[in-house]
XYZ file of C-alpha atoms in Angstrom:
388
model
C -146.274 -65.707 135.642
C -143.988 -63.203 137.363
C -144.712 -60.791 140.122
C -146.719 -57.805 138.889
C -145.441 -54.300 139.517
C -147.456 -52.627 142.241
C -148.289 -55.805 144.116
C -147.640 -55.910 147.815
C -148.884 -54.901 151.189
C -149.399 -51.370 152.342
C -146.287 -49.814 153.806
C -146.511 -48.225 157.263
C -147.326 -44.577 156.905
C -149.284 -41.756 158.427
C -147.908 -38.767 160.286
C -147.727 -35.008 159.921
C -146.076 -33.199 157.025
C -143.333 -30.642 157.645
C -143.541 -27.143 156.134
C -140.435 -24.965 155.960
C -141.064 -21.337 154.950
C -141.075 -17.748 156.219
C -143.339 -16.485 153.443
C -146.670 -15.675 155.161
C -148.709 -15.804 151.940
C -147.248 -19.166 150.925
C -147.705 -20.478 154.457
C -151.390 -19.556 154.400
C -151.785 -21.416 151.118
C -150.009 -24.520 152.400
C -151.994 -24.560 155.641
C -155.192 -24.276 153.615
C -154.188 -27.199 151.401
C -153.206 -29.273 154.431
C -156.606 -28.578 155.975
C -158.304 -29.677 152.738
C -156.378 -32.946 152.946
C -157.163 -33.431 156.632
C -153.540 -32.926 157.760
C -152.135 -30.916 160.651
C -148.589 -29.942 159.670
C -145.530 -28.856 161.604
C -144.154 -25.500 160.455
C -140.551 -24.282 160.769
C -138.440 -21.498 159.308
C -135.498 -23.814 158.629
C -134.538 -27.461 159.042
C -135.636 -28.491 162.566
C -132.663 -28.741 164.870
C -130.474 -26.408 162.797
C -129.439 -23.028 164.026
C -131.975 -20.454 162.921
C -134.898 -22.834 162.820
C -136.782 -20.329 164.890
C -140.160 -20.754 166.485
C -142.320 -23.291 164.730
C -146.048 -23.386 164.278
C -148.043 -26.595 164.591
C -150.880 -26.566 162.113
C -151.922 -22.990 162.922
C -150.601 -19.846 161.307
C -151.529 -17.846 164.351
C -149.008 -19.215 166.821
C -148.805 -22.013 169.313
C -145.524 -23.676 168.641
C -144.025 -26.987 168.023
C -140.702 -25.351 168.737
C -137.538 -25.569 166.734
C -136.625 -29.036 167.937
C -136.506 -32.153 165.846
C -138.446 -34.487 168.082
C -141.295 -36.624 166.863
C -142.787 -36.068 163.454
C -141.322 -32.551 163.295
C -137.882 -33.879 162.335
C -136.472 -33.459 158.829
C -135.762 -37.169 158.493
C -138.844 -38.481 160.314
C -141.558 -36.362 158.669
C -143.388 -38.360 155.983
C -143.488 -35.342 153.632
C -141.494 -32.087 153.519
C -142.767 -28.954 151.741
C -140.002 -26.401 151.315
C -140.974 -22.878 150.305
C -138.823 -21.391 147.574
C -137.873 -18.647 150.021
C -136.346 -21.269 152.349
C -134.422 -23.355 149.801
C -131.039 -21.821 150.641
C -131.569 -22.460 154.355
C -132.300 -26.131 153.658
C -129.094 -26.774 151.690
C -126.899 -29.249 153.512
C -129.760 -31.177 155.097
C -129.523 -34.978 154.714
C -130.926 -36.256 151.429
C -134.276 -38.017 151.727
C -137.378 -38.888 149.701
C -140.602 -36.909 149.852
C -139.184 -33.375 149.581
C -141.008 -30.848 147.368
C -140.038 -27.277 146.531
C -143.173 -25.106 146.523
C -143.766 -21.520 145.494
C -146.092 -19.122 143.724
C -143.668 -17.308 141.413
C -141.320 -19.951 140.057
C -140.346 -18.356 136.732
C -136.758 -17.969 137.944
C -134.681 -20.411 135.818
C -132.491 -21.071 138.872
C -135.424 -22.656 140.720
C -134.467 -26.060 139.290
C -130.935 -25.643 140.559
C -132.265 -24.873 144.030
C -134.477 -27.960 143.819
C -131.473 -30.134 142.938
C -129.460 -28.662 145.787
C -132.031 -29.758 148.372
C -132.857 -33.082 146.700
C -136.469 -32.148 145.881
C -138.511 -34.687 143.923
C -140.583 -32.023 142.174
C -141.064 -28.278 141.872
C -144.712 -27.366 142.517
C -146.091 -24.018 141.447
C -149.254 -22.773 143.115
C -152.092 -22.482 142.332
C -151.589 -24.796 139.314
C -150.359 -27.738 141.400
C -152.863 -27.409 144.257
C -154.781 -30.567 143.322
C -151.604 -32.633 143.071
C -150.339 -31.293 146.385
C -153.595 -32.044 148.201
C -153.365 -35.625 146.908
C -149.782 -35.961 148.153
C -150.672 -34.613 151.578
C -153.778 -36.794 151.830
C -151.684 -39.868 151.042
C -149.595 -39.022 154.095
C -152.666 -38.644 156.297
C -154.071 -41.970 155.119
C -150.743 -43.712 155.472
C -150.754 -44.622 151.812
C -147.890 -46.846 150.811
C -147.693 -49.165 147.838
C -151.063 -49.217 146.022
C -153.175 -52.341 145.891
C -152.749 -54.912 143.178
C -155.877 -54.310 141.095
C -157.222 -57.234 139.067
C -160.257 -57.082 136.803
C -162.263 -60.104 135.684
C -164.360 -60.003 132.509
C -166.328 -62.641 130.633
C -165.261 -63.273 127.075
C -168.773 -64.536 126.345
C -172.093 -64.745 128.080
C -172.203 -67.218 130.956
C -168.411 -67.617 131.057
C -168.330 -67.447 134.855
C -166.480 -64.155 135.316
C -168.470 -63.111 138.398
C -167.895 -66.510 139.971
C -164.137 -66.207 139.413
C -164.024 -62.609 140.671
C -165.840 -63.583 143.858
C -163.575 -66.591 144.434
C -160.412 -64.567 143.805
C -161.457 -61.951 146.359
C -162.478 -64.564 148.925
C -159.215 -66.500 148.610
C -157.129 -63.307 148.819
C -158.905 -62.324 152.023
C -158.336 -65.785 153.488
C -154.652 -65.440 152.619
C -154.514 -62.392 154.884
C -154.623 -59.694 152.206
C -156.668 -56.557 152.771
C -159.253 -57.113 150.036
C -161.963 -55.033 148.363
C -164.296 -56.636 145.825
C -165.895 -54.116 143.455
C -168.955 -54.978 141.388
C -168.486 -53.079 138.135
C -171.473 -54.688 136.398
C -174.779 -53.005 137.304
C -176.756 -55.695 135.466
C -174.970 -58.648 137.025
C -177.311 -59.286 139.937
C -175.043 -58.044 142.722
C -171.805 -59.443 144.140
C -173.220 -59.039 147.647
C -175.916 -61.538 146.690
C -173.287 -64.013 145.523
C -171.644 -63.662 148.939
C -174.942 -63.990 150.784
C -174.872 -60.418 152.066
C -177.594 -58.556 150.201
C -179.073 -57.438 153.544
C -175.726 -56.393 155.067
C -175.423 -52.784 156.195
C -173.149 -50.494 154.233
C -173.014 -48.264 151.179
C -173.637 -49.370 147.595
C -172.707 -47.833 144.245
C -175.663 -45.399 144.041
C -174.432 -43.791 147.274
C -171.220 -42.793 145.457
C -172.844 -41.552 142.249
C -172.291 -37.923 143.234
C -168.642 -38.333 144.214
C -166.303 -35.721 142.779
C -162.569 -35.394 143.250
C -160.788 -37.427 145.866
C -162.597 -40.074 147.939
C -161.030 -40.915 151.293
C -159.576 -44.418 151.173
C -160.125 -45.194 154.826
C -163.647 -43.794 154.822
C -164.496 -45.844 151.729
C -163.307 -49.094 153.259
C -165.147 -48.517 156.522
C -168.390 -47.617 154.743
C -168.663 -50.841 152.728
C -170.326 -54.082 153.872
C -167.847 -56.596 155.295
C -168.570 -60.132 154.120
C -166.313 -63.140 154.644
C -163.383 -60.943 155.803
C -163.473 -58.726 152.712
C -165.160 -55.448 151.829
C -167.685 -55.408 148.995
C -168.904 -52.521 146.846
C -171.999 -53.758 145.030
C -175.235 -52.422 143.592
C -178.469 -52.071 145.480
C -181.820 -53.380 144.300
C -182.971 -49.965 143.047
C -183.440 -48.739 139.494
C -180.232 -46.736 139.249
C -177.653 -48.553 137.118
C -175.452 -45.632 136.027
C -172.548 -44.117 137.951
C -170.705 -41.220 136.278
C -167.176 -41.987 135.023
C -165.647 -39.436 137.413
C -167.229 -41.204 140.387
C -166.025 -44.585 139.134
C -162.505 -43.225 138.792
C -162.489 -41.650 142.262
C -163.861 -44.701 144.059
C -161.514 -47.210 142.408
C -158.541 -44.913 143.050
C -159.488 -44.728 146.733
C -159.781 -48.507 146.947
C -156.297 -48.894 145.457
C -154.737 -46.446 147.916
C -155.596 -48.760 150.838
C -153.135 -51.340 149.557
C -153.590 -55.111 149.487
C -155.815 -56.446 146.710
C -158.686 -54.986 144.698
C -160.778 -57.310 142.497
C -163.250 -55.817 140.018
C -166.029 -57.764 138.295
C -166.360 -56.090 134.881
C -169.229 -55.987 132.382
C -168.527 -57.122 128.833
C -169.420 -53.734 127.358
C -166.633 -51.148 127.643
C -168.238 -47.732 128.031
C -166.674 -44.548 129.399
C -167.164 -45.523 133.046
C -165.706 -49.001 132.535
C -162.761 -47.453 130.671
C -162.008 -45.377 133.781
C -161.816 -48.592 135.790
C -159.734 -50.462 133.204
C -157.169 -47.665 133.182
C -156.460 -48.284 136.885
C -156.110 -52.066 136.725
C -152.768 -53.857 136.797
C -154.185 -56.949 135.135
C -157.389 -58.082 133.439
C -158.359 -61.758 133.399
C -160.708 -62.640 130.549
C -162.661 -65.827 131.238
C -163.312 -67.858 128.099
C -164.938 -71.290 127.769
C -162.916 -73.691 125.642
C -165.163 -73.684 122.593
C -164.910 -71.947 119.232
C -168.057 -69.815 119.478
C -166.993 -68.457 122.863
C -163.540 -67.628 121.476
C -165.114 -65.712 118.594
C -167.163 -63.634 121.048
C -164.140 -63.121 123.307
C -162.165 -61.687 120.403
C -164.602 -58.777 120.166
C -164.540 -58.217 123.919
C -160.747 -58.330 123.970
C -160.512 -55.690 121.242
C -162.407 -53.198 123.392
C -160.556 -54.040 126.598
C -157.114 -53.763 124.987
C -157.805 -50.174 123.968
C -157.473 -49.209 127.640
C -156.081 -52.091 129.739
C -152.331 -52.537 130.036
C -152.256 -56.323 130.570
C -154.940 -58.776 129.426
C -154.619 -62.531 130.074
C -156.883 -65.467 129.368
C -158.409 -67.897 131.855
C -159.926 -70.905 130.092
C -162.904 -72.333 131.939
C -163.789 -75.903 131.151
C -163.716 -77.722 127.843
C -166.522 -79.733 126.331
C -166.152 -82.789 124.087
C -164.233 -81.745 121.006
C -163.500 -78.328 122.480
C -160.297 -76.302 122.318
C -157.503 -76.755 124.825
C -156.280 -73.803 126.894
C -153.177 -73.064 124.808
C -155.247 -73.019 121.620
C -157.749 -70.570 123.111
C -155.005 -68.207 124.252
C -153.272 -68.500 120.888
C -156.412 -67.643 118.940
C -156.951 -64.580 121.133
C -153.314 -63.514 120.985
C -153.113 -63.153 124.779
C -151.012 -64.836 127.491
C -152.604 -67.770 129.272
C -153.183 -67.175 132.980
C -154.414 -70.706 133.572
C -157.283 -73.128 133.226
C -160.154 -73.676 135.643
C -161.762 -77.112 135.237
C -165.503 -77.432 135.611
C -166.214 -78.026 139.305
C -168.970 -80.563 139.808
C -171.555 -79.422 142.345
C -170.442 -75.769 142.449
C -173.690 -74.259 141.048
C -175.723 -76.193 143.589
C -173.574 -75.077 146.515
C -173.741 -71.450 145.372
C -177.529 -71.724 145.109
C -177.581 -72.949 148.712
C -175.627 -69.893 149.872
C -172.002 -71.038 149.763
C -169.817 -68.382 148.091
C -167.590 -69.487 145.200
C -164.128 -70.447 146.427
C -165.225 -71.089 149.995
C -164.140 -74.723 149.798
C -160.366 -74.742 149.655
C -160.366 -78.248 148.193
C -162.238 -77.317 145.016
C -160.700 -76.680 141.593
C -161.772 -73.025 141.641
C -160.155 -72.328 145.019
C -156.963 -74.117 143.977
C -156.719 -71.981 140.851
C -157.214 -68.779 142.863
C -154.675 -69.762 145.518
C -152.089 -70.560 142.862
C -152.812 -67.322 141.043
C -152.254 -65.176 144.142
C -149.096 -67.034 145.077
C -147.673 -66.309 141.639
C -148.647 -62.666 141.287
C -148.049 -61.656 144.903
C -144.916 -63.735 145.331
C -146.363 -65.109 148.553
C -145.244 -68.398 150.030
C -147.960 -68.209 152.676
C -150.484 -71.003 152.525
C -154.187 -70.330 152.383
C -156.513 -71.980 154.837
C -159.636 -73.690 153.598
């Protein structure tokens, strides 16, 4: 199994965006959007350090002044994001080429706007107000220090009692013990609660019903800090109340925020793919379908796989155990027409230890932990060992 695109640790980030414009109306718009994203920008009339840069403004259209110098985050090359007003494009020509430059304006019907964008090395041309949502997201990524998104792995049972929740919990626990920033998301409201499986049902922190009203962007850092921390990972689970429905938009926003923190996100999925689950599947890099090595379970898994494949980009099979006369792992994967991610042998004594409060995967010597460690080493390309 090769390294999956998107896997990796969060790149260093954070900092203040740079705005270059003399258009007062456009500047007001950009300052408003920066405020919505929680960013305090530097403002200049030209490339900082160049002749004619003029007096800058630091996050306030009314004055103050970061000056025309290029020190700190105000520099063209050091700013994490540069927003160039269309009025200032000609003054920016000749600046060193760099990533993260956007040409922004309100009236961009001029066919030469694309030429001006090419001349300054802009990644995109953003027309306001149409692109306001996209621009707020870009600016917020800078504030949060967003780098490479998390590797997001979903786990779903191909049949009832396949052990998907057990595998999801063990994968998250082993990733955290390998030093990855890890968030475990319980996507199954009828599954009994992943916090219970980790022995943290009484731990303080938010649960899914607290996010049911979420709309738009959820802050990645705020999400992580609000969740219960159990065994060195963060867990988003369900409470013990009656509410078992979270709107699809809230599901989408919360999972997107979890991914922006980088590291690893593991999602325990229900077998039924409704609209909310589809929103989650669309954001996953990989889905592991857990299937016992017996014919009836494979028949059930075929129906589950059909629904998952309508949305998920990569579905692989994990074969869990094989009874007398059962199917081997390659046969199961072949019947389902999906790549084989591996086989997890039945681990004697695991149900008893879980019942006594030991989370799945806690013992590094067990078959389940060994499978998880090997999985992460393959998909993350990590040579780092995992402590028991």
